[in-house]
Short mmCIF file of C-alpha atoms and ligand atoms in Angstrom, two decimals:
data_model
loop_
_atom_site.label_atom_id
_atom_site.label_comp_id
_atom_site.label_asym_id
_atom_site.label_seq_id
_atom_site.Cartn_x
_atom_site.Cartn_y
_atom_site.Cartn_z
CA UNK A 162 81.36 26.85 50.39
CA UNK A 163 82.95 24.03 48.80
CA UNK A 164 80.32 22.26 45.86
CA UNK A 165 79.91 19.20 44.34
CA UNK A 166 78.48 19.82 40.68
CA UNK A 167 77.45 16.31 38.94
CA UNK A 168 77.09 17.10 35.33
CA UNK A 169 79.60 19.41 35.27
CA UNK A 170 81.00 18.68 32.08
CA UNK A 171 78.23 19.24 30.11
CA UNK A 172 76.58 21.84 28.57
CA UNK A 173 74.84 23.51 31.64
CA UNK A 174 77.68 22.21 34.38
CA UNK A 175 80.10 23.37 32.76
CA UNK A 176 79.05 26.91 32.35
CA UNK A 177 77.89 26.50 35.88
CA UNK A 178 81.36 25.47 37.25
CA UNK A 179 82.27 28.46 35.39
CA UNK A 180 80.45 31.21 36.71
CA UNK A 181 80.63 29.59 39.93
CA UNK A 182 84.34 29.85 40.28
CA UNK A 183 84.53 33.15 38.85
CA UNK A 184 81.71 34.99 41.14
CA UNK A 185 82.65 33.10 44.53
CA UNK A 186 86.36 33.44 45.25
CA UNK A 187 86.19 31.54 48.49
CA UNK A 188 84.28 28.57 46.89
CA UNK A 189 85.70 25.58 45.92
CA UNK A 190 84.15 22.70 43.28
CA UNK A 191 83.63 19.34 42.93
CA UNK A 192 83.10 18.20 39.34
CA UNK A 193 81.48 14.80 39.17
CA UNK A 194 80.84 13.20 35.56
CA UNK A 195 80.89 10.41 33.89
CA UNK A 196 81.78 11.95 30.91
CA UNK A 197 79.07 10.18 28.58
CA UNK A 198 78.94 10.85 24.75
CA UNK A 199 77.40 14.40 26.50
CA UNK A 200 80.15 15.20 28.54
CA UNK A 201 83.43 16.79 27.37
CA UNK A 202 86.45 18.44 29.31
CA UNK A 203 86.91 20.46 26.43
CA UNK A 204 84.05 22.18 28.12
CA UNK A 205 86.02 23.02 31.18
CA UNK A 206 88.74 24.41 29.51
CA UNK A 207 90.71 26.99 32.02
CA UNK A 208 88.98 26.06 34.79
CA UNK A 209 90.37 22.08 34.74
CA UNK A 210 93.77 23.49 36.52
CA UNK A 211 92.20 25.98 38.85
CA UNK A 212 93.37 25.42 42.67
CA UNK A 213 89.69 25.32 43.41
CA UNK A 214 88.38 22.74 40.94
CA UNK A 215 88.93 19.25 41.36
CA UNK A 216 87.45 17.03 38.24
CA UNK A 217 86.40 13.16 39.42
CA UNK A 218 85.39 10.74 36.52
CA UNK A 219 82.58 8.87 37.84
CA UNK A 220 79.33 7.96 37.62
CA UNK A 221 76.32 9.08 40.19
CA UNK A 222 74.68 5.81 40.16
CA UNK A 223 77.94 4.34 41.71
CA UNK A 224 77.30 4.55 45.55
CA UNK A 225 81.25 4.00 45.91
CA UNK A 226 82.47 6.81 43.72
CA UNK A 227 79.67 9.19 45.10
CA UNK A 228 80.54 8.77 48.89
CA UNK A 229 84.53 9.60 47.79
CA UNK A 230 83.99 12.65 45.65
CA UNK A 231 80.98 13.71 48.25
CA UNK A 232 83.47 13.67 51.07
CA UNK A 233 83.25 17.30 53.14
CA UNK A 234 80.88 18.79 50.60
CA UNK A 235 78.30 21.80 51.82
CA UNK A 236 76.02 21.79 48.76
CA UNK A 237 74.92 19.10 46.10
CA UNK A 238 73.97 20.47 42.44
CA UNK A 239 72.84 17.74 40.86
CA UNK A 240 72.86 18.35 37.00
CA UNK A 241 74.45 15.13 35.83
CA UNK A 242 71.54 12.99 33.93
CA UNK A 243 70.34 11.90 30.29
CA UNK A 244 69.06 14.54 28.25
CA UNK A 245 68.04 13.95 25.01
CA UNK A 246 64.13 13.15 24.59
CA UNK A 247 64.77 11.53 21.21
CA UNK A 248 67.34 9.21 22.20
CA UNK A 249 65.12 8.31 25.20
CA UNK A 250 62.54 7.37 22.47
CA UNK A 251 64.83 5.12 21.08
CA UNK A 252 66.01 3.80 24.15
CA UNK A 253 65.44 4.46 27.99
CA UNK A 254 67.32 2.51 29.77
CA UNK A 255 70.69 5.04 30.72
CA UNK A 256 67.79 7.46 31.62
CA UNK A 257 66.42 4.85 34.04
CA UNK A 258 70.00 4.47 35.84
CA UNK A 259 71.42 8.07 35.65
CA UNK A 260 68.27 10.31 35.92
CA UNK A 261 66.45 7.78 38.67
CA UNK A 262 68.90 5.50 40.38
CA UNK A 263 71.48 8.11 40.01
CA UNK A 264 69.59 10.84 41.88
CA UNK A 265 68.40 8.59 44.86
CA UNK A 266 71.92 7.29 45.08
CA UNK A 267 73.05 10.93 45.57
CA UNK A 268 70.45 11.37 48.07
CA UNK A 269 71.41 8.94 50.37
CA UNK A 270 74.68 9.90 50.36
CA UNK A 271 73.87 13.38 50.65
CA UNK A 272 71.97 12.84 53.76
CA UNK A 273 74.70 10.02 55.63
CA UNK A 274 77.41 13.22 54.07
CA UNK A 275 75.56 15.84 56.57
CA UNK A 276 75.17 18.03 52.78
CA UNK A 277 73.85 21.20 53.98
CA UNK A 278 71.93 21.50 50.61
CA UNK A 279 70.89 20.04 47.95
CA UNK A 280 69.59 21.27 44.29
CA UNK A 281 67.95 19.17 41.50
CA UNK A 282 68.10 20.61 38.64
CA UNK A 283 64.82 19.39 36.76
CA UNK A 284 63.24 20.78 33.88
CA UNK A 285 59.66 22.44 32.93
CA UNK A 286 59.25 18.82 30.62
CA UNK A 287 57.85 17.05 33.93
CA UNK A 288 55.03 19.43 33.29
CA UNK A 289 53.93 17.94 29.78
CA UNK A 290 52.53 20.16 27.23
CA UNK A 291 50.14 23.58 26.97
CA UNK A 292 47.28 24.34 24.80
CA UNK A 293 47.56 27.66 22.89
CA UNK A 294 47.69 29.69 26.47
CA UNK A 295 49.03 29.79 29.99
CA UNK A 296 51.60 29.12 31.45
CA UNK A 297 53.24 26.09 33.89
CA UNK A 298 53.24 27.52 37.33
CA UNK A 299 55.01 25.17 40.37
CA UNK A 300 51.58 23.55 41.02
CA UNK A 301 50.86 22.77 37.96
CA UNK A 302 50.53 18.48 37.61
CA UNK A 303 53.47 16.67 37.03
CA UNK A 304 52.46 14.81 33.81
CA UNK A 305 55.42 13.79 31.32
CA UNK A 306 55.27 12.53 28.05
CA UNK A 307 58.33 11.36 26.70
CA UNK A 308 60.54 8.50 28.15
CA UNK A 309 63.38 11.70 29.40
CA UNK A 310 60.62 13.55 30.61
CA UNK A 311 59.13 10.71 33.09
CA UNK A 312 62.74 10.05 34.54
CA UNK A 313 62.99 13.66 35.98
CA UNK A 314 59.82 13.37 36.84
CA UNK A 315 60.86 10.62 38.73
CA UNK A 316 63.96 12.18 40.32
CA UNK A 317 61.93 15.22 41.36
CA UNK A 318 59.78 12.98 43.28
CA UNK A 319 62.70 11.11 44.96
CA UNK A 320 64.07 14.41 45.80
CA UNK A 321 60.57 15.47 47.34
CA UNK A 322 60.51 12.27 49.10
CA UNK A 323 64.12 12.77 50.39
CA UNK A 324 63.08 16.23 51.98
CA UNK A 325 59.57 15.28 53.49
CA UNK A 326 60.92 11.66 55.23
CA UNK A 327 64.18 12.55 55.94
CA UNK A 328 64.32 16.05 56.45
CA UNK A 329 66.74 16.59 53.64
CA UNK A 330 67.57 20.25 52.41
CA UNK A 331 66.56 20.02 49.03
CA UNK A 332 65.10 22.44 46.69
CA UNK A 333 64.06 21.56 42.91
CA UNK A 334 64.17 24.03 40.10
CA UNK A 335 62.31 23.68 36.46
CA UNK A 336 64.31 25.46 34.22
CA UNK A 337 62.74 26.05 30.21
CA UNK A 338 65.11 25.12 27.31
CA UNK A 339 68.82 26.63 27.72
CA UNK A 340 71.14 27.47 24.47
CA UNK A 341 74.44 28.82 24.61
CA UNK A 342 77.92 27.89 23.83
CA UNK A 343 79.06 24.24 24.80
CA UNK A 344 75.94 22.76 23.96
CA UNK A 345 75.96 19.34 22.32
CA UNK A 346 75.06 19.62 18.88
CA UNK A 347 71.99 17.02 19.33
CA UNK A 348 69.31 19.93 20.69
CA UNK A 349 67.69 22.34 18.50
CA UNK A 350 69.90 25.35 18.60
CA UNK A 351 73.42 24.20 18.35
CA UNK A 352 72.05 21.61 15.50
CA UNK A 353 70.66 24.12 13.53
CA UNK A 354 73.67 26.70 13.94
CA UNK A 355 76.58 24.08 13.06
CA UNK A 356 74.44 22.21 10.41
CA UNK A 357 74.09 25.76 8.55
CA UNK A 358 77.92 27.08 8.93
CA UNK A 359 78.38 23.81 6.59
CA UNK A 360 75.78 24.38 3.93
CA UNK A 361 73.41 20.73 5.25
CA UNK A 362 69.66 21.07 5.78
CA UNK A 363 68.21 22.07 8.87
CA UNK A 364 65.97 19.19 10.28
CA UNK A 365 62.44 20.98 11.27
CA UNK A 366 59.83 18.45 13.30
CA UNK A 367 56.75 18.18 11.70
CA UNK A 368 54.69 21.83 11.11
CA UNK A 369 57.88 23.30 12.87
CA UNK A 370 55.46 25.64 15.22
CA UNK A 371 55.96 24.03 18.07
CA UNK A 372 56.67 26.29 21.17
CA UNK A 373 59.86 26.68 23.26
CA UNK A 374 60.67 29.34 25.91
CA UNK A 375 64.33 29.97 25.27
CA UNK A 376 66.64 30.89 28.31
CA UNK A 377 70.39 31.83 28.03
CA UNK A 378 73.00 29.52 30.04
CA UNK A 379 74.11 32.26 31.77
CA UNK A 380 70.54 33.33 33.24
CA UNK A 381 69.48 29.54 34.06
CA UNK A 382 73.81 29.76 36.35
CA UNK A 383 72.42 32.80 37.99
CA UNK A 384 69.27 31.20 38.59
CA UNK A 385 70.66 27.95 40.06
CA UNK A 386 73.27 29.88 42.02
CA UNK A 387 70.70 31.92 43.70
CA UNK A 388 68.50 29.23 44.64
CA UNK A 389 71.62 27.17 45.97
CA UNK A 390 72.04 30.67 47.98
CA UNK A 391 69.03 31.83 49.23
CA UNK A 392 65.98 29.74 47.89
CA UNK A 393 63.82 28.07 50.93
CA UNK A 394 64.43 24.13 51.34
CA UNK A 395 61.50 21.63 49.98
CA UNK A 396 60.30 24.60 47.64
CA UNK A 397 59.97 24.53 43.72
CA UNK A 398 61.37 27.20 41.64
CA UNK A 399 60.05 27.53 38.04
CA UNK A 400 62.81 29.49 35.59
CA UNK A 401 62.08 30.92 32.40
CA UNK A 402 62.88 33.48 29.78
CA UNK A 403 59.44 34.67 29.52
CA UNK A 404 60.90 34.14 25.56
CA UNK A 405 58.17 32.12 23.87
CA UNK A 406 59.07 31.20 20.03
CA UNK A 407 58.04 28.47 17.09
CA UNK A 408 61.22 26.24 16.07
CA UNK A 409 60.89 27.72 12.36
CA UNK A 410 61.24 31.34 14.24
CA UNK A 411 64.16 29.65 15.74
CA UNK A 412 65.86 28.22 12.13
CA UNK A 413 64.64 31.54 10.39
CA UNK A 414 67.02 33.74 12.76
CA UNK A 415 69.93 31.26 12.83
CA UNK A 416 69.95 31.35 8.72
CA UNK A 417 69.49 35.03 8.42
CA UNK A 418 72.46 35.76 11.05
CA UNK A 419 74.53 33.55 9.00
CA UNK A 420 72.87 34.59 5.82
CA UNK A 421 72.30 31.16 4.78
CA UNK A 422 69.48 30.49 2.69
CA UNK A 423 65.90 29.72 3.73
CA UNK A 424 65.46 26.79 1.28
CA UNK A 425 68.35 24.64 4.17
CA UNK A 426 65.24 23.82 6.15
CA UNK A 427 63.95 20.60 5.55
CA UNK A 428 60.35 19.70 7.27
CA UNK A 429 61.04 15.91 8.89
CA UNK A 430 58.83 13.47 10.21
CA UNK A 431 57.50 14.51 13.22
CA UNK A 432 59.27 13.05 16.74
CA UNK A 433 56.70 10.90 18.25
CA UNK A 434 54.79 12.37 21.55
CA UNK A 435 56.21 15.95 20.58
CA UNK A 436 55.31 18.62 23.30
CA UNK A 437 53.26 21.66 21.76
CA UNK A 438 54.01 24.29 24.07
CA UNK A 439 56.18 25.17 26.76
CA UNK A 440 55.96 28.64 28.73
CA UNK A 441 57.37 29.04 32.11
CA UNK A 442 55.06 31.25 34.76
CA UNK A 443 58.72 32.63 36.95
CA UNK A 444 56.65 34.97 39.52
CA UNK A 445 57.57 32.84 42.19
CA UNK A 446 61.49 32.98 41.62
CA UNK A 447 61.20 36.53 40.73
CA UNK A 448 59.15 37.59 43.77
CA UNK A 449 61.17 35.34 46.55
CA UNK A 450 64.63 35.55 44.83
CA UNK A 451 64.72 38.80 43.04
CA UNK A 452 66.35 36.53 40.31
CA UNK A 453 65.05 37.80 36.57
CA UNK A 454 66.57 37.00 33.12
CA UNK A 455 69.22 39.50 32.16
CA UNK A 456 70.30 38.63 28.68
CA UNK A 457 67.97 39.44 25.88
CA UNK A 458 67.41 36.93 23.30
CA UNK A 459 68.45 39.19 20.35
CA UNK A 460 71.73 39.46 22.17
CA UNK A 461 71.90 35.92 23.64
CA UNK A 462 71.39 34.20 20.19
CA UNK A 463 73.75 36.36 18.33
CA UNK A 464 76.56 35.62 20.79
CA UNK A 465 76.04 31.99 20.59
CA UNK A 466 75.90 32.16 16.86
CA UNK A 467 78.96 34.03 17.09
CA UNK A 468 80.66 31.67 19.61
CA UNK A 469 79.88 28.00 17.43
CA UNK A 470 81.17 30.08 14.46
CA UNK A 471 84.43 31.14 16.47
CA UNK A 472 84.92 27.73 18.13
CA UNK A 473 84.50 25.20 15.27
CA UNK A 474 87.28 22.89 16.29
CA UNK A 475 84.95 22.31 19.28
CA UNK A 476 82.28 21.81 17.32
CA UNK A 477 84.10 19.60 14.85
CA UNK A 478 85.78 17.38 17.27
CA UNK A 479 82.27 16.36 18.70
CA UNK A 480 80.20 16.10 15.69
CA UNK A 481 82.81 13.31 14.51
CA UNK A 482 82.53 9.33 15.25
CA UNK A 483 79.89 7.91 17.10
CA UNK A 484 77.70 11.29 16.36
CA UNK A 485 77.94 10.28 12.97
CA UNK A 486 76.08 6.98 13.46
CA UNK A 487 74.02 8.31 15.53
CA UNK A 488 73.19 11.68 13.12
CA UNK A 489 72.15 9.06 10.35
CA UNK A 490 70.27 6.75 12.37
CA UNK A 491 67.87 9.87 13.90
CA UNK A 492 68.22 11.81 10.54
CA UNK A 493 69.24 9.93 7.54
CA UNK A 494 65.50 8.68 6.27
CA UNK A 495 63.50 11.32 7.46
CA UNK A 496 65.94 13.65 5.65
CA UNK A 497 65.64 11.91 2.23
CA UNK A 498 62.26 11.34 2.39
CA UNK A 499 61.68 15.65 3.48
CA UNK A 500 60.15 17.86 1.62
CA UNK A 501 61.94 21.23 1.39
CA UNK A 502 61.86 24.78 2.14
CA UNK A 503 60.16 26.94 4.82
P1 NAD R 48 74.10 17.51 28.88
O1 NAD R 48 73.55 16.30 28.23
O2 NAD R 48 74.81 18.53 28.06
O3 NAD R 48 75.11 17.08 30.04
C1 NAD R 48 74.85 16.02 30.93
C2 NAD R 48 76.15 15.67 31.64
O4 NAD R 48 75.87 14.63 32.58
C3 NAD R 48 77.24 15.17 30.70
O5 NAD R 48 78.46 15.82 30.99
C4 NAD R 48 77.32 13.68 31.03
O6 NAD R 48 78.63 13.14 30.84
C5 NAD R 48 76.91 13.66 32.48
N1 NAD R 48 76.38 12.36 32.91
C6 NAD R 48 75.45 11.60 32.25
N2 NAD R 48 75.24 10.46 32.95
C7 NAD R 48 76.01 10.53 34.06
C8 NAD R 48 76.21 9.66 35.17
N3 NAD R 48 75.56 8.48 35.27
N4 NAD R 48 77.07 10.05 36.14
C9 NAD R 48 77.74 11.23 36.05
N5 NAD R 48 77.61 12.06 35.02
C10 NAD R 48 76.75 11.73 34.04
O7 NAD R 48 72.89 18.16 29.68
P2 NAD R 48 72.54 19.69 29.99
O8 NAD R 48 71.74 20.24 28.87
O9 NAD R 48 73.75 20.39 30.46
O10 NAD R 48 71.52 19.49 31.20
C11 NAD R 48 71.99 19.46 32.55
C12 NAD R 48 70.79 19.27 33.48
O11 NAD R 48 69.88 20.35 33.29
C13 NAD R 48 70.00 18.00 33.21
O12 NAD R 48 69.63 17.45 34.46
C14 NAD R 48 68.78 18.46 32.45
O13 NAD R 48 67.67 17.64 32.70
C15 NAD R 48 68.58 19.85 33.02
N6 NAD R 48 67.93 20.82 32.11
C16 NAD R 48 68.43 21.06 30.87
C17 NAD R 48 67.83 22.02 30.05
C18 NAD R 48 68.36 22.34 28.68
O14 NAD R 48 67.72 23.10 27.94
N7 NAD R 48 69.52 21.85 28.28
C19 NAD R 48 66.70 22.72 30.52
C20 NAD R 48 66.22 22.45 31.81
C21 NAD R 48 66.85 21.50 32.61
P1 TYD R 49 65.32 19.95 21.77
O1 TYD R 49 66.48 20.88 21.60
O2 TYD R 49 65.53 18.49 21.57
O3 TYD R 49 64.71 20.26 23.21
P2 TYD R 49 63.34 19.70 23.90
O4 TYD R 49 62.70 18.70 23.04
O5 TYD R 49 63.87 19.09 25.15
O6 TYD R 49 62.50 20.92 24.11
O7 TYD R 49 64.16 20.42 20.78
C1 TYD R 49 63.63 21.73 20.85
C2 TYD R 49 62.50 21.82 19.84
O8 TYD R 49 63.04 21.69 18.52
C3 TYD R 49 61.47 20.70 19.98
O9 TYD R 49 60.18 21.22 19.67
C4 TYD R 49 61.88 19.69 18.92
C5 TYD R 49 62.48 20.57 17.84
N1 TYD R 49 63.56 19.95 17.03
C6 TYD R 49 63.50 19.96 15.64
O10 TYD R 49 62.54 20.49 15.04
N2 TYD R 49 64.51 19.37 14.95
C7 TYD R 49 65.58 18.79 15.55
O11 TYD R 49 66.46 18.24 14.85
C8 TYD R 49 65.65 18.80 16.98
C9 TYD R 49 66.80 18.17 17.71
C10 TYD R 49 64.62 19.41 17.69
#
C-alpha cells in the first residue's frame, strides 16, 4: 500500500511514518508537511533516506502541491493541522486554513485521486468538556470550546460530508491526549519534562486538577494503523488510554522521576475556556478492531522521561529562537505574577 501521511513531521506523523515503515515492508510513504514551527525533520531521522519514504515540503491547503504529492496514493492519513489550543486563543487564523481549508482541499483531491481511503485524524476536543463522570462515546455532541477545538470540529464534518455526498472512504478517529518522544515542547508533558531537567518552574493552569486521559504515541500508531486497515468507512472510532489523571498528578511524577523538587511548580493564571475533563469511552474500537492500549503509563512516562533526558540536543535545538518569544509572551507575566509550590 503506498501512503500519503500529511503531518508527518510532527510529533504524531512522525512516529507514525515510523512504525509504519517498520511493521509493513511492502508499504511505501508519502510525507507531506509544511514543516511549520511544529514540524521538524529531525523527527524523521533514519527514516528520511529509506527507499520507501519520500519527504515533500508543502502545504495541504495548496490544491497544486496536494494533487503532485497525492499522485498514485491508496490511503490518505491526514494528521497535518494546528495544534496548540493556546496559540489558537491568541490567534486562529493558521487553524482556519490548515485544519479547515486544508482538510477539504485534501478531500477533493482525494476523491478526483481515486484514494481508496481516507483517515482524519481528529481528536476527543470536538467533544468539549465532562462533568465529574462519564465518558465521550462516538455519539456524544460535537460541541468545542476553544478556537483549535472548533476547527477539527470543522474538518470532521467536512470529512463526514465528503463520505455521505460523495461516497468517499473516509473514517474519523478521536484520539485523547498523546505524549511521547518528539513532542513539541509547547503541550503539557514535554513542557514540564524539559522545563525541570533545567531547574525553571513548571507552569500549572489554574487549580491544576484538570483531567486528561493520557495515551502513548505508540498505542494512538497502532490505533490509526488499524483503522487505516480494517476499520469500516463513514464510521467514528474513539481512542483512549482508559488513563484518567489531574495535570498536578502529571508534574508530581515528572519531578519525582527526575527528583526535582516539588516547590518548581508554579500555579499560573488559568487558560481561558479550559476543558475540565476528558475521558475517552474506546468499546467501540476495542470491540470492532480488537485494538487496546498496550503500554502502561508507568512504563510509557518513564521512557519518555528517559528519552527527552537522552535526546537534549533535540530538545535544545527547538526550544531556541522563535520559541523563546513565544515562551515569554504565553509565560512570562503569568509566571512572575505565580504563586508557588504544589
Ligand atoms: P504537531 O503540532 O506536533 O504536528 C503537526 C504537523 O503538521 C507539523 O509537522 C506541521 O509542520 C504540520 N503542518 C501544519 N500545518 C500544515 C499545513 N498547512 N500543511 C502541511 N503540514 C502542516 O501535532 P501532533 O500532536 O502530532 O498532532 C497530529 C494530529 O493529531 C493533529 O491533527 C491533531 O489534531 C491530532 N491529535 C493530536 C493529539 C495529541 O495529543 N497531540 C491527540 C489527538 C489528536
Ligand atoms: P495541552 O498539552 O496543551 O493539551 P490539551 O489542552 O490539548 O489537552 O494541555 C494539557 C493539560 O495541561 C491542559 O489541562 C492544560 C494544562 N497545561 C498546563 O497546566 N500548563 C501548561 O503550560 C500547558 C501547556 C498545559
Amino acid at each position: 500500500m503506498k501512503l500519503l501521511i500529511t503531518g508527518g513531521a510532527g510529533f504524531i506523523g512522525a512516529n507514525l511514518v515510523r512504525h509504519v515503515l517498520g511493521t509493513h515492508p511492502t508499504d511505501s510513504v508519502v510525507t507531506l508537511d509544511l514543516l511549520t514551527y511544529a514540524g521538524n525533520l529531525a523527527n524523521l531521522e533514519g527514516v528520511l533516506d529509506d527507499p520507501r519514504h519520500r519527504f515533500v515540503r508543502g502545504d495541504i491547503a495548496d490544491a497544486g502541491v496536494v494533487a503532485d504529492a497525492i499522485t498514485g496514493v491508496d490511503a490518505v492519513i491526514n494528521l497535518a493541522a494546528e495544534t496548540h489550543v493556546d496559540r489558537s486563543i491568541v490567534d486562529a487564523t493558521a487553524f482556519l486554513r490548515t485544519n479547515v481549508v486544508g482538510t477539504q482541499v485534501l478531500l477533493d483531491a482525494a476523491r478526483r485521486g481515486g484514494v481508496r481511503r481516507f483517515v482524519q485524524v481528529s481528536t476527543d476536543e470536538v467533544y468539549g468538556s465532562l462533568g465529574p463522570t462519564g465518558q465521550f462515546t462516538e455519539e456524544s455532541p460535537l460541541l468545542p470550546n476553544s478556537p483549535y477545538a472548533a476547527s477539527k470540529c470543522a474538518a470532521d464534518c467536512l470529512v463526514r460530508a465528503a463520505h455521505q455526498t460523495h461516497g468517499l472512504d473516509a473514517v474519523i478517529t478521536r484520539c485523547s491526549n498523546n505524549y511521547g518522544p518528539y513532542q513539541f515542547p509547547e503541550k503539557l508533558t514535554p513542557l514540564f519534562i524539559t522545563n525541570a531537567l533545567v531547574d525553571e518552574p513548571l507552569p500549572l493552569y489554574g487549580d491544576g486538577r484538570h483531567v486528561r486521559d493520557w495515551l502513548h504515541v505508540s498505542d494512538h500508531c497502532r490505533a490509526l494503523d488499524q483503522v487505516l486497515r480494517t476499520g469500516r468507512a463513514g464510521e467514528v472510532y474513539n481512542i483512549g488510554g482508559g488513563n484518567e489523571r489531574q495535570n498536578h498528578d502529571i508534574a508530581a511524577i515528572i519531578l519525582r522521576a527526575l527528583e526535582k523538587p516539588a516547590t518548581l511548580v508554579r500555579h499560573v493564571e488559568d487558560r481561558l475556556g479550559h476543558d475540565r475533563r476528558y475521558a475517552i469511552d474506546a468499546t467501540k474500537i476495542e470491540a470492532a478492531l480488537g485494538w487496546t492500549p498496550a503500554l502502561p503509563f508507568e512504563d510509557g512516562i518513564q521512557q519518555t522521561i528517559d528519552w527527552y533526558r537522552t535526546h537534549r540536543a533535540w530538545w535544545e535545538a527547538v526550544k531556541s529562537g522563535a520559541y523563546l518569544d513565544y515562551y515569554e509572551a504565553m509565560y512570562g507575566d503569568r509566571l512572575r505574577a505565580a504563586k508557588g509550590g504544589e
